[in-house]
XYZ file of C-alpha atoms in Angstrom:
391
model
C -10.592 102.796 -43.866
C -10.054 105.944 -41.792
C -8.192 108.152 -44.248
C -6.273 108.253 -47.512
C -4.458 105.130 -48.579
C -0.836 105.267 -47.433
C 2.274 103.124 -47.325
C 4.100 102.243 -44.102
C 7.285 100.306 -43.398
C 7.711 98.287 -40.198
C 11.249 97.322 -39.128
C 11.893 94.697 -36.473
C 14.405 92.156 -35.259
C 13.693 88.532 -36.023
C 12.346 87.433 -32.625
C 8.766 86.958 -31.526
C 9.101 89.758 -28.993
C 9.784 92.278 -31.760
C 7.622 90.781 -34.492
C 4.420 89.903 -32.624
C 3.488 93.576 -32.042
C 4.680 94.447 -35.557
C 2.337 91.833 -37.036
C -0.549 93.080 -34.870
C 0.055 96.625 -36.095
C 0.260 95.409 -39.697
C -3.205 93.872 -39.338
C -4.580 97.134 -37.905
C -3.098 99.233 -40.719
C -4.202 96.773 -43.413
C -7.779 96.879 -42.072
C -7.659 100.647 -42.542
C -6.758 100.233 -46.205
C -3.040 100.974 -46.001
C -0.158 99.065 -47.607
C 2.497 97.742 -45.236
C 5.955 96.260 -45.787
C 8.336 94.630 -43.322
C 12.096 94.950 -42.904
C 13.647 92.190 -40.816
C 16.353 89.510 -40.859
C 16.428 85.895 -42.019
C 14.799 84.706 -38.791
C 11.965 87.168 -39.166
C 11.105 86.015 -42.667
C 10.630 82.452 -41.429
C 8.869 83.138 -38.125
C 5.317 81.751 -37.789
C 2.458 84.216 -37.801
C 3.612 86.632 -40.501
C 0.522 87.937 -42.332
C 0.226 86.783 -45.940
C -0.314 90.357 -47.126
C 2.951 91.582 -45.565
C 5.961 91.484 -47.931
C 9.254 91.034 -46.078
C 12.638 92.479 -47.021
C 15.874 91.210 -45.493
C 18.513 93.881 -44.904
C 22.049 93.589 -43.551
C 22.093 94.732 -39.943
C 25.479 94.584 -38.262
C 25.788 93.812 -34.582
C 27.936 95.845 -32.238
C 29.350 94.029 -29.239
C 31.899 95.101 -26.652
C 34.858 94.203 -28.845
C 35.871 97.283 -30.915
C 37.632 95.034 -33.414
C 34.234 93.884 -34.646
C 32.757 97.349 -35.081
C 34.130 97.811 -38.610
C 32.110 94.923 -40.008
C 29.051 96.144 -38.105
C 29.429 99.641 -39.550
C 29.794 98.212 -43.044
C 26.602 96.149 -42.666
C 24.654 99.116 -41.337
C 25.750 101.285 -44.267
C 24.824 98.574 -46.756
C 21.457 98.055 -45.059
C 20.766 101.774 -45.038
C 21.474 102.019 -48.769
C 19.144 99.117 -49.488
C 16.437 100.696 -47.317
C 16.763 103.989 -49.189
C 16.201 102.167 -52.486
C 13.140 100.463 -51.026
C 11.781 103.796 -49.805
C 12.248 105.305 -53.275
C 9.911 102.717 -54.773
C 7.518 102.160 -51.847
C 7.269 105.833 -50.775
C 6.295 105.251 -47.126
C 4.494 107.924 -45.143
C 6.364 106.736 -42.049
C 8.801 104.079 -40.867
C 8.120 102.323 -37.562
C 10.869 100.504 -35.668
C 10.204 97.772 -33.112
C 13.750 97.297 -31.893
C 16.368 94.746 -32.815
C 19.314 95.322 -35.105
C 17.379 95.166 -38.414
C 15.499 98.301 -37.320
C 18.732 100.303 -37.198
C 19.529 100.731 -40.931
C 15.835 101.216 -41.739
C 15.392 104.056 -39.246
C 18.709 105.653 -40.200
C 17.571 105.576 -43.823
C 14.264 107.193 -42.876
C 16.129 109.961 -41.087
C 18.390 110.567 -44.088
C 15.409 110.605 -46.476
C 13.372 112.938 -44.273
C 10.638 110.349 -43.736
C 8.759 110.586 -40.410
C 9.727 107.804 -38.019
C 8.587 106.265 -34.770
C 9.895 103.578 -32.445
C 7.870 101.220 -30.290
C 9.396 99.792 -27.117
C 7.832 96.548 -25.918
C 9.770 96.269 -22.649
C 9.971 98.354 -19.488
C 13.606 99.152 -20.333
C 14.403 101.019 -23.545
C 16.363 98.603 -25.727
C 19.826 99.261 -27.088
C 18.812 100.055 -30.671
C 15.846 102.143 -29.524
C 18.135 104.097 -27.176
C 20.316 104.932 -30.136
C 17.390 105.995 -32.308
C 15.316 107.826 -29.689
C 16.793 111.249 -30.336
C 16.139 111.206 -34.079
C 12.572 109.894 -34.275
C 9.351 111.871 -34.205
C 7.614 109.791 -31.532
C 8.340 107.057 -28.998
C 5.526 104.617 -28.241
C 5.803 102.619 -25.009
C 4.114 99.579 -23.528
C 4.510 100.597 -19.866
C 4.002 103.821 -17.905
C 7.543 103.515 -16.539
C 10.377 102.823 -18.960
C 13.930 102.679 -17.656
C 16.817 104.163 -19.648
C 14.493 106.582 -21.414
C 16.107 110.007 -21.125
C 13.940 112.759 -19.595
C 14.655 115.067 -22.525
C 12.639 112.751 -24.788
C 9.527 112.638 -22.619
C 7.657 115.256 -24.635
C 7.374 112.813 -27.535
C 6.466 109.710 -25.531
C 3.074 108.049 -25.982
C 1.831 105.184 -23.814
C -0.043 102.815 -26.129
C 0.649 99.343 -24.717
C 1.991 96.307 -26.523
C -0.140 95.037 -29.450
C -1.127 91.379 -29.175
C -2.375 88.796 -31.635
C -6.031 89.156 -32.682
C -6.895 85.631 -31.492
C -5.657 86.511 -27.990
C -7.342 89.904 -27.916
C -10.637 88.200 -28.826
C -10.555 86.485 -25.421
C -10.578 89.716 -23.403
C -14.331 89.809 -22.900
C -14.571 86.107 -22.042
C -15.054 85.421 -18.313
C -12.344 83.878 -16.172
C -12.906 80.089 -16.276
C -14.877 78.879 -13.241
C -12.671 77.782 -10.375
C -14.371 76.185 -7.389
C -13.330 74.580 -4.108
C -13.429 71.114 -5.666
C -12.907 71.886 -9.368
C -9.820 71.427 -11.513
C -6.925 73.861 -11.270
C -5.583 74.198 -14.802
C -1.975 75.393 -14.908
C -0.203 76.515 -18.093
C 3.609 76.503 -18.055
C 5.751 77.907 -20.864
C 9.282 79.223 -21.102
C 9.122 81.147 -24.348
C 9.672 79.836 -27.843
C 12.506 77.531 -26.752
C 11.136 76.468 -23.386
C 13.142 76.940 -20.188
C 15.072 74.216 -18.429
C 14.603 75.732 -14.987
C 10.838 75.371 -15.357
C 11.222 71.725 -16.335
C 13.354 71.116 -13.271
C 11.357 73.050 -10.666
C 7.678 73.122 -11.628
C 6.822 69.385 -11.399
C 8.411 69.094 -7.943
C 6.816 72.355 -6.799
C 3.362 71.186 -7.837
C 3.986 67.899 -6.024
C 4.584 69.832 -2.785
C 1.099 71.384 -2.779
C -1.352 70.315 -0.106
C -3.090 67.081 -1.178
C -6.503 68.723 -1.569
C -5.095 71.100 -4.167
C -2.569 68.754 -5.755
C -5.268 66.182 -6.525
C -7.112 68.769 -8.634
C -4.203 69.745 -10.873
C -4.311 69.597 -14.646
C -1.040 70.783 -16.194
C -0.023 71.826 -19.698
C 3.705 72.454 -20.042
C 5.971 73.406 -22.914
C 9.447 71.865 -22.681
C 12.645 71.720 -24.632
C 12.847 68.552 -26.743
C 15.795 67.239 -24.747
C 13.879 67.691 -21.460
C 10.601 66.126 -22.509
C 11.154 62.553 -21.296
C 12.597 63.643 -17.949
C 9.686 66.003 -17.281
C 7.181 63.311 -18.249
C 8.814 60.943 -15.751
C 8.683 63.569 -12.999
C 4.963 64.135 -13.438
C 4.301 60.415 -13.695
C 6.184 59.741 -10.472
C 4.197 62.470 -8.718
C 0.876 61.191 -10.064
C 0.051 64.566 -11.640
C -1.725 64.543 -15.033
C 0.220 66.680 -17.497
C 0.109 67.348 -21.217
C 3.631 68.038 -22.436
C 4.910 69.295 -25.762
C 7.717 71.214 -27.379
C 5.254 73.451 -29.231
C 1.513 74.010 -28.903
C -0.286 75.094 -32.044
C -3.189 76.949 -30.430
C -1.677 78.685 -27.444
C -4.524 81.214 -27.289
C -7.057 78.438 -26.577
C -4.822 76.998 -23.858
C -4.452 80.419 -22.275
C -8.231 80.800 -22.354
C -8.649 77.570 -20.351
C -5.896 78.278 -17.817
C -6.465 79.414 -14.244
C -2.788 80.112 -13.588
C 0.248 80.789 -15.769
C 3.842 80.001 -14.800
C 6.671 81.211 -17.014
C 9.056 83.909 -18.140
C 8.291 87.630 -18.201
C 8.805 88.559 -21.826
C 6.921 91.592 -23.084
C 4.562 89.634 -25.352
C 3.806 87.140 -22.596
C 2.797 89.873 -20.169
C 0.804 91.700 -22.835
C -1.196 88.548 -23.530
C -1.699 87.711 -19.840
C -3.064 91.194 -19.159
C -5.143 91.256 -22.333
C -6.922 88.062 -21.289
C -6.704 88.536 -17.514
C -4.754 85.550 -16.234
C -2.882 85.518 -12.919
C 0.727 84.480 -13.155
C 3.849 83.426 -11.346
C 6.678 84.943 -13.352
C 10.371 84.062 -13.323
C 12.290 86.825 -15.147
C 15.106 85.592 -17.350
C 18.240 86.557 -15.397
C 20.404 87.067 -18.504
C 17.902 89.321 -20.300
C 19.559 92.501 -21.548
C 19.450 95.234 -18.884
C 17.411 92.796 -16.760
C 14.371 94.023 -18.668
C 12.146 91.075 -17.737
C 12.417 92.010 -14.065
C 11.268 95.502 -15.007
C 8.433 94.112 -17.127
C 6.770 92.484 -14.112
C 6.566 95.657 -11.989
C 3.168 96.926 -13.086
C 1.438 93.537 -12.974
C 2.928 92.629 -9.588
C 2.055 96.020 -8.078
C -1.541 95.618 -9.255
C -1.806 92.170 -7.653
C -2.111 90.238 -10.903
C 1.187 88.380 -10.654
C 3.925 87.223 -8.330
C 7.555 87.420 -9.342
C 10.298 85.032 -8.243
C 13.909 85.702 -9.199
C 15.515 82.612 -10.677
C 18.045 82.168 -7.856
C 15.094 81.925 -5.428
C 12.918 79.800 -7.699
C 12.760 76.534 -5.779
C 10.071 73.880 -5.587
C 9.259 74.973 -2.048
C 8.919 78.642 -2.970
C 6.780 77.843 -5.999
C 4.440 75.670 -3.925
C 4.151 78.455 -1.362
C 3.143 81.022 -3.979
C 0.649 78.705 -5.711
C -0.905 77.776 -2.391
C -1.354 81.447 -1.526
C -2.988 82.206 -4.867
C -5.178 79.134 -5.324
C -6.173 78.067 -1.811
C -9.409 80.045 -2.150
C -11.280 80.580 -5.443
C -11.855 84.273 -4.748
C -8.126 84.948 -4.365
C -7.334 83.587 -7.806
C -10.304 85.414 -9.360
C -9.211 88.688 -7.769
C -5.697 88.264 -9.149
C -7.156 87.522 -12.581
C -9.158 90.753 -12.482
C -6.074 92.699 -11.381
C -4.148 91.291 -14.350
C -7.032 92.196 -16.676
C -6.990 95.785 -15.407
C -3.350 96.095 -16.503
C -4.232 95.230 -20.088
C -4.208 97.792 -22.877
C -6.469 96.134 -25.445
C -6.484 99.106 -27.827
C -2.692 99.079 -28.216
C -2.678 98.196 -31.920
C -5.408 100.704 -32.746
C -3.843 103.466 -30.634
C -0.487 102.843 -32.276
C -2.143 102.899 -35.702
C -3.836 106.202 -34.808
C -0.484 107.681 -33.861
C 1.140 106.453 -37.072
C -1.685 107.794 -39.237
C -0.993 111.242 -37.845
C 2.282 111.286 -39.799
C 2.121 112.840 -43.224
C -1.358 114.158 -42.593
C -2.679 116.293 -39.781
C -0.410 117.428 -36.985
C 0.622 114.631 -34.660
C -2.146 113.758 -32.252
C -1.803 112.729 -28.631
C -2.743 109.073 -28.392
C -2.058 108.578 -24.701
C 0.465 111.199 -23.676
C 2.522 110.327 -20.595
C 4.793 113.379 -20.635
C 4.843 116.269 -22.064
C 26.131 110.591 -38.680
C 24.701 107.495 -38.878
C 26.938 104.360 -38.782
C 29.692 106.123 -36.847
C 27.216 107.320 -34.279
C 25.612 103.890 -34.309
C 28.829 102.079 -33.512
C 29.869 104.507 -30.778
C 26.521 104.630 -28.979
C 25.706 100.958 -29.320
C 29.080 100.174 -27.770
C 28.458 102.235 -24.691
C 25.867 104.978 -24.811
C 25.133 106.214 -21.269
C 21.544 105.895 -20.126
C-alpha cells in the first residue's frame, strides 16, 4: 500500500479493448490497498477476466448515431445514467473517476464533473475515441497509450500523460522471458487470431499464404489459429489439403501461453493486441480492421512498424501472395525474426498499469504528479458533440 486507503470508480464500455486495461488498473489499485468499483454495460458484466474483488454497476448509456431522430432517447439514457452514477458516488465517495472510453463512461464522467470529483480518461488507441473526445475538455488528465494520438486537440496537451496500455498480469509476466529459440531447421510457430470473434479474412487468406512459402520454410510450420465457428471446418480442410499442421479453435483458454511459444503473430491491430505483443516482444504481421472507427487500427500500428517490430498490410492488399512475401522476408533468417522481436519489445510500456495508478493516486492528495509528460451542459453537449464534434 502506497498511501491512504481510497475509493476509485472505473468506467468502461463492454468490450475487451476497453475493459482489459481497466481490469489491469483495478489489480494495481487493489494491490495498493484501495477499493475499486466498475461502471459498465451488460456486456461488461459478463466478460471473462473481471476480477472477483471488482463490483460492477450497469448504467444506462445512450448511443448517439448520425440520425438526429434518435438523439432524444440517447439524451434520456445519459441523464438517467448520470443520476444513477451520482447516487453511487454519494455512497462510494470516490477520490477519482477514470474513464476508458465507450458509451458507459459518458454518464459516469459527466456525473463526476457535476459532483466536483476529479476525473481522468485513458485512451487505448492512437486516435482519441468519440466519447473521450467529448470528455477531454472537462477532465483533469488524459492518459495515452501512444506518443502520437490523432484527434487530440493541441489545447489539451498540457494535461496529457503517456503511460501506455495496461495488459493482463499473466502476459506482463512473460516480458523477461527470452524469445523462443528459432533456428535454420527448427519449427516456426505461428499464432493467428482475429480478435474475440475471429476474422473471416484471416481464415480465407492465411492457410493459402502459408502454403505459398518456400518448401524449406513451409515444412517447418506449426500453426495455431482462432476461427469463427462457422469457418472452422473450411479452415481445417484448407490446412489439411496443404499438409500444414494446425491447431484450430474458436477460443483458446490460455492465450498468454500460446503467445509465449509463438515466433510470429498474424492478426488484427487492436490496442490490447499491440500492447500484449510489445509487452512480450513478438514480431507481427498486422491487418488493421478497415471498418474500425476513425481507422484507428491503422494508426495503432505506426509505432511498432516504424520500430521494425511489425509489418502492416491493409486488408484490400492482404492476399496469400503478399502474406507469403512478408513472412518469407521476416523468417528466412533466424536473426531477422529475432531482431524484429527485440524491436517489438522495445515498444512495450510494461509499467503502464503502475504509472496509471501513480497518476490516479495523485488525485485527492498531493498535487498532480507528472507520470510521463508528453506535452506540456451535459446531455445536450453530449448529443451535439457526439453527433459531429470537429477534431
